C-alpha cells in the first residue's frame, strides 16, 4: 500500500466514521480468520482417505472384480 492513497473510498452515500470503522473491523476479522485457517478445508479424494483401508469384504460373484477396486 502506498502512503497518501486511501485504502477504502466511499463512492456513494455519506458514511459516518462509525460505519467505516465497523466495515474495517469486519474486513479485518475476516482476513484474520482466513489467515488463521490457512487454506480452505478440502475434502480428500476417495483414493487418499484412510477409511478406505478398512473396507467391506469383497464377495465372489458377477462384477466382484469391479467392486474390489472401487473406493467405498
Short mmCIF file of N, CA, C and O in Angstrom, two decimals:
data_model
loop_
_atom_site.label_atom_id
_atom_site.label_comp_id
_atom_site.label_asym_id
_atom_site.label_seq_id
_atom_site.Cartn_x
_atom_site.Cartn_y
_atom_site.Cartn_z
N UNK A 1 0.85 -1.18 0.00
CA UNK A 1 0.00 0.00 0.00
C UNK A 1 0.89 1.23 0.00
O UNK A 1 1.85 1.33 0.73
N UNK A 2 0.55 2.17 -0.80
CA UNK A 2 1.33 3.40 -0.86
C UNK A 2 0.77 4.43 0.11
O UNK A 2 -0.43 4.49 0.36
N UNK A 3 1.64 5.24 0.64
CA UNK A 3 1.21 6.29 1.56
C UNK A 3 0.53 7.40 0.78
O UNK A 3 0.88 7.70 -0.35
N UNK A 4 -0.47 8.01 1.40
CA UNK A 4 -1.17 9.11 0.76
C UNK A 4 -2.34 8.67 -0.10
O UNK A 4 -3.17 9.47 -0.47
N UNK A 5 -2.41 7.40 -0.43
CA UNK A 5 -3.52 6.89 -1.24
C UNK A 5 -4.48 6.13 -0.32
O UNK A 5 -4.05 5.22 0.40
N UNK A 6 -5.77 6.45 -0.32
CA UNK A 6 -6.69 5.78 0.61
C UNK A 6 -6.89 4.31 0.27
O UNK A 6 -6.92 3.92 -0.90
N UNK A 7 -7.01 3.51 1.32
CA UNK A 7 -7.24 2.07 1.14
C UNK A 7 -8.71 1.82 0.79
O UNK A 7 -9.01 0.99 -0.05
N UNK A 8 -9.60 2.52 1.46
CA UNK A 8 -11.03 2.45 1.18
C UNK A 8 -11.52 3.80 0.69
O UNK A 8 -11.01 4.83 1.12
N UNK A 9 -12.51 3.76 -0.17
CA UNK A 9 -13.06 5.00 -0.69
C UNK A 9 -14.57 4.88 -0.75
O UNK A 9 -15.09 3.90 -1.30
N UNK A 10 -15.28 5.83 -0.18
CA UNK A 10 -16.74 5.85 -0.24
C UNK A 10 -17.13 6.46 -1.58
O UNK A 10 -16.82 7.61 -1.87
N UNK A 11 -17.78 5.65 -2.40
CA UNK A 11 -18.14 6.09 -3.75
C UNK A 11 -19.52 6.72 -3.77
O UNK A 11 -19.74 7.71 -4.47
N UNK A 12 -20.43 6.16 -3.01
CA UNK A 12 -21.80 6.65 -2.99
C UNK A 12 -22.29 6.74 -1.55
O UNK A 12 -21.93 5.93 -0.72
N UNK A 13 -23.12 7.68 -1.28
CA UNK A 13 -23.69 7.81 0.05
C UNK A 13 -22.81 8.66 0.95
O UNK A 13 -21.83 9.26 0.51
N UNK A 14 -23.18 8.69 2.20
CA UNK A 14 -22.46 9.51 3.17
C UNK A 14 -22.20 8.66 4.40
O UNK A 14 -22.98 8.67 5.36
N UNK A 15 -21.13 7.89 4.38
CA UNK A 15 -20.81 7.00 5.50
C UNK A 15 -20.22 7.80 6.66
O UNK A 15 -19.37 8.67 6.47
N UNK A 16 -20.68 7.47 7.85
CA UNK A 16 -20.15 8.11 9.05
C UNK A 16 -18.85 7.44 9.43
O UNK A 16 -18.57 6.31 9.00
N UNK A 17 -18.04 8.08 10.23
CA UNK A 17 -16.79 7.43 10.69
C UNK A 17 -17.06 6.13 11.44
O UNK A 17 -16.27 5.18 11.34
N UNK A 18 -18.18 6.04 12.16
CA UNK A 18 -18.52 4.80 12.87
C UNK A 18 -18.83 3.67 11.89
O UNK A 18 -18.45 2.52 12.11
N UNK A 19 -19.53 3.98 10.81
CA UNK A 19 -19.84 2.96 9.80
C UNK A 19 -18.57 2.47 9.11
O UNK A 19 -18.41 1.27 8.86
N UNK A 20 -17.68 3.37 8.80
CA UNK A 20 -16.41 2.98 8.18
C UNK A 20 -15.59 2.14 9.15
O UNK A 20 -14.99 1.13 8.77
N UNK A 21 -15.59 2.52 10.43
CA UNK A 21 -14.85 1.74 11.44
C UNK A 21 -15.44 0.34 11.57
O UNK A 21 -14.70 -0.64 11.70
N UNK A 22 -16.76 0.21 11.51
CA UNK A 22 -17.39 -1.10 11.58
C UNK A 22 -17.02 -1.94 10.36
O UNK A 22 -16.73 -3.14 10.48
N UNK A 23 -16.99 -1.34 9.20
CA UNK A 23 -16.61 -2.06 7.98
C UNK A 23 -15.16 -2.54 8.06
O UNK A 23 -14.85 -3.68 7.74
N UNK A 24 -14.27 -1.68 8.53
CA UNK A 24 -12.87 -2.06 8.67
C UNK A 24 -12.72 -3.18 9.69
O UNK A 24 -11.94 -4.12 9.49
N UNK A 25 -13.48 -3.14 10.77
CA UNK A 25 -13.42 -4.19 11.79
C UNK A 25 -13.87 -5.54 11.22
O UNK A 25 -13.24 -6.57 11.47
N UNK A 26 -14.93 -5.53 10.43
CA UNK A 26 -15.42 -6.78 9.82
C UNK A 26 -14.40 -7.32 8.84
O UNK A 26 -14.10 -8.52 8.83
N UNK A 27 -13.86 -6.47 7.98
CA UNK A 27 -12.88 -6.92 7.00
C UNK A 27 -11.61 -7.45 7.67
O UNK A 27 -11.04 -8.45 7.24
N UNK A 28 -11.19 -6.80 8.74
CA UNK A 28 -10.01 -7.26 9.47
C UNK A 28 -10.26 -8.61 10.13
O UNK A 28 -9.40 -9.49 10.10
N UNK A 29 -11.43 -8.79 10.72
CA UNK A 29 -11.77 -10.06 11.35
C UNK A 29 -11.83 -11.19 10.33
O UNK A 29 -11.34 -12.30 10.58
N UNK A 30 -12.40 -10.91 9.17
CA UNK A 30 -12.46 -11.95 8.12
C UNK A 30 -11.08 -12.31 7.61
O UNK A 30 -10.77 -13.47 7.37
N UNK A 31 -10.23 -11.31 7.45
CA UNK A 31 -8.87 -11.58 6.97
C UNK A 31 -8.09 -12.37 8.01
O UNK A 31 -7.32 -13.28 7.67
N UNK A 32 -8.28 -12.06 9.29
CA UNK A 32 -7.59 -12.79 10.35
C UNK A 32 -8.08 -14.23 10.42
O UNK A 32 -7.29 -15.16 10.62
N UNK A 33 -9.38 -14.44 10.26
CA UNK A 33 -9.93 -15.79 10.29
C UNK A 33 -9.43 -16.61 9.10
O UNK A 33 -9.12 -17.79 9.23
N UNK A 34 -9.34 -15.99 7.94
CA UNK A 34 -8.85 -16.71 6.76
C UNK A 34 -7.37 -17.03 6.90
O UNK A 34 -6.92 -18.10 6.49
N UNK A 35 -6.62 -16.13 7.50
CA UNK A 35 -5.19 -16.38 7.70
C UNK A 35 -4.94 -17.44 8.75
O UNK A 35 -4.01 -18.24 8.64
N UNK A 36 -5.77 -17.49 9.79
CA UNK A 36 -5.61 -18.49 10.85
C UNK A 36 -5.96 -19.88 10.35
O UNK A 36 -5.39 -20.87 10.79
N UNK A 37 -6.91 -19.94 9.45
CA UNK A 37 -7.34 -21.24 8.94
C UNK A 37 -6.38 -21.77 7.88
O UNK A 37 -6.45 -22.93 7.51
N UNK A 38 -5.49 -20.95 7.39
CA UNK A 38 -4.59 -21.39 6.33
C UNK A 38 -5.33 -21.40 5.01
O UNK A 38 -5.78 -20.39 4.53
N UNK A 39 -5.50 -22.55 4.47
CA UNK A 39 -6.25 -22.65 3.23
C UNK A 39 -7.61 -23.26 3.52
O UNK A 39 -7.80 -23.91 4.55
N UNK A 40 -8.55 -23.09 2.63
CA UNK A 40 -9.88 -23.64 2.87
C UNK A 40 -9.82 -25.17 2.98
O UNK A 40 -9.03 -25.82 2.29
N UNK A 41 -10.64 -25.71 3.86
CA UNK A 41 -10.66 -27.17 4.05
C UNK A 41 -11.20 -27.84 2.80
O UNK A 41 -12.25 -27.48 2.30
N UNK A 42 -10.45 -28.80 2.31
CA UNK A 42 -10.90 -29.56 1.16
C UNK A 42 -11.13 -30.99 1.58
O UNK A 42 -10.44 -31.52 2.43
N UNK A 43 -12.08 -31.60 0.97
CA UNK A 43 -12.36 -33.00 1.25
C UNK A 43 -11.33 -33.84 0.50
O UNK A 43 -11.11 -33.63 -0.69
N UNK A 44 -10.67 -34.78 1.18
CA UNK A 44 -9.69 -35.61 0.47
C UNK A 44 -10.37 -36.49 -0.58
O UNK A 44 -11.54 -36.83 -0.44
N UNK A 45 -9.61 -36.86 -1.57
CA UNK A 45 -10.18 -37.73 -2.60
C UNK A 45 -10.47 -39.10 -1.99
O UNK A 45 -9.93 -39.47 -0.96
N UNK A 46 -11.33 -39.83 -2.63
CA UNK A 46 -11.68 -41.16 -2.12
C UNK A 46 -10.47 -42.09 -2.08
O UNK A 46 -10.37 -42.96 -1.24
N UNK A 47 -9.54 -41.90 -3.00
CA UNK A 47 -8.36 -42.76 -3.03
C UNK A 47 -7.38 -42.43 -1.90
O UNK A 47 -6.62 -43.28 -1.47
N UNK A 48 -7.38 -41.20 -1.41
CA UNK A 48 -6.45 -40.79 -0.36
C UNK A 48 -7.02 -40.97 1.05
O UNK A 48 -6.29 -40.84 2.02
N UNK A 49 -8.28 -41.25 1.18
CA UNK A 49 -8.90 -41.39 2.50
C UNK A 49 -8.37 -42.61 3.24
O UNK A 49 -8.27 -43.69 2.67
N UNK A 50 -8.05 -42.46 4.52
CA UNK A 50 -7.55 -43.57 5.33
C UNK A 50 -8.65 -44.59 5.62
O UNK A 50 -8.37 -45.76 5.83
N UNK A 51 -9.89 -44.15 5.63
CA UNK A 51 -11.00 -45.06 5.90
C UNK A 51 -11.12 -46.11 4.81
O UNK A 51 -11.73 -47.16 5.02
N UNK A 52 -10.53 -45.85 3.68
CA UNK A 52 -10.58 -46.81 2.57
C UNK A 52 -9.86 -48.10 2.92
O UNK A 52 -10.17 -49.17 2.40
N UNK A 53 -8.88 -48.02 3.84
CA UNK A 53 -8.14 -49.21 4.23
C UNK A 53 -9.01 -50.19 5.00
O UNK A 53 -8.73 -51.38 5.02
N UNK A 54 -10.04 -49.69 5.65
CA UNK A 54 -10.98 -50.55 6.37
C UNK A 54 -12.23 -50.59 5.52
O UNK A 54 -13.10 -49.76 5.61
N UNK A 55 -12.31 -51.57 4.69
CA UNK A 55 -13.44 -51.63 3.77
C UNK A 55 -14.23 -52.90 3.97
O UNK A 55 -13.78 -53.83 4.65
N UNK A 56 -15.37 -52.95 3.38
CA UNK A 56 -16.21 -54.14 3.49
C UNK A 56 -15.58 -55.28 2.70
O UNK A 56 -14.87 -55.05 1.71
N UNK A 57 -15.82 -56.50 3.11
CA UNK A 57 -15.22 -57.63 2.40
C UNK A 57 -15.77 -57.76 0.97
O UNK A 57 -16.91 -57.41 0.69
N UNK A 58 -14.92 -58.25 0.11
CA UNK A 58 -15.30 -58.45 -1.28
C UNK A 58 -15.94 -59.83 -1.41
O UNK A 58 -15.40 -60.82 -0.95
N UNK A 59 -17.10 -59.87 -1.99
CA UNK A 59 -17.79 -61.15 -2.18
C UNK A 59 -17.60 -61.63 -3.60
O UNK A 59 -17.47 -60.83 -4.54
N UNK A 60 -17.58 -62.92 -3.77
CA UNK A 60 -17.42 -63.51 -5.09
C UNK A 60 -18.74 -63.41 -5.85
O UNK A 60 -19.81 -63.38 -5.25
N UNK A 61 -18.65 -63.31 -7.15
CA UNK A 61 -19.85 -63.26 -7.96
C UNK A 61 -19.67 -62.33 -9.15
O UNK A 61 -18.61 -61.75 -9.34
N UNK A 62 -20.69 -62.19 -9.94
CA UNK A 62 -20.61 -61.33 -11.10
C UNK A 62 -20.32 -59.88 -10.69
O UNK A 62 -20.97 -59.33 -9.81
N UNK A 63 -19.34 -59.27 -11.31
CA UNK A 63 -18.98 -57.89 -11.03
C UNK A 63 -18.10 -57.71 -9.80
O UNK A 63 -17.79 -56.58 -9.42
N UNK A 64 -17.70 -58.79 -9.14
CA UNK A 64 -16.90 -58.68 -7.92
C UNK A 64 -15.54 -58.07 -8.21
O UNK A 64 -15.00 -57.33 -7.39
N UNK A 65 -14.97 -58.36 -9.37
CA UNK A 65 -13.67 -57.80 -9.70
C UNK A 65 -13.75 -56.28 -9.80
O UNK A 65 -12.83 -55.57 -9.42
N UNK A 66 -14.86 -55.76 -10.30
CA UNK A 66 -15.03 -54.32 -10.42
C UNK A 66 -15.21 -53.69 -9.04
O UNK A 66 -14.64 -52.65 -8.72
N UNK A 67 -15.99 -54.28 -8.17
CA UNK A 67 -16.24 -53.75 -6.84
C UNK A 67 -15.00 -53.80 -5.97
O UNK A 67 -14.86 -53.02 -5.03
N UNK A 68 -14.05 -54.69 -6.27
CA UNK A 68 -12.86 -54.80 -5.43
C UNK A 68 -11.93 -53.60 -5.59
O UNK A 68 -11.13 -53.33 -4.69
N UNK A 69 -12.02 -52.89 -6.69
CA UNK A 69 -11.10 -51.77 -6.91
C UNK A 69 -11.71 -50.41 -6.67
O UNK A 69 -11.02 -49.41 -6.69
N UNK A 70 -13.00 -50.35 -6.43
CA UNK A 70 -13.66 -49.06 -6.24
C UNK A 70 -13.60 -48.64 -4.78
O UNK A 70 -13.73 -49.47 -3.90
N UNK A 71 -13.43 -47.36 -4.51
CA UNK A 71 -13.44 -46.90 -3.11
C UNK A 71 -14.85 -46.98 -2.54
O UNK A 71 -15.84 -46.87 -3.25
N UNK A 72 -14.88 -47.14 -1.25
CA UNK A 72 -16.19 -47.06 -0.61
C UNK A 72 -16.55 -48.26 0.10
O UNK A 72 -17.45 -48.65 0.64
#
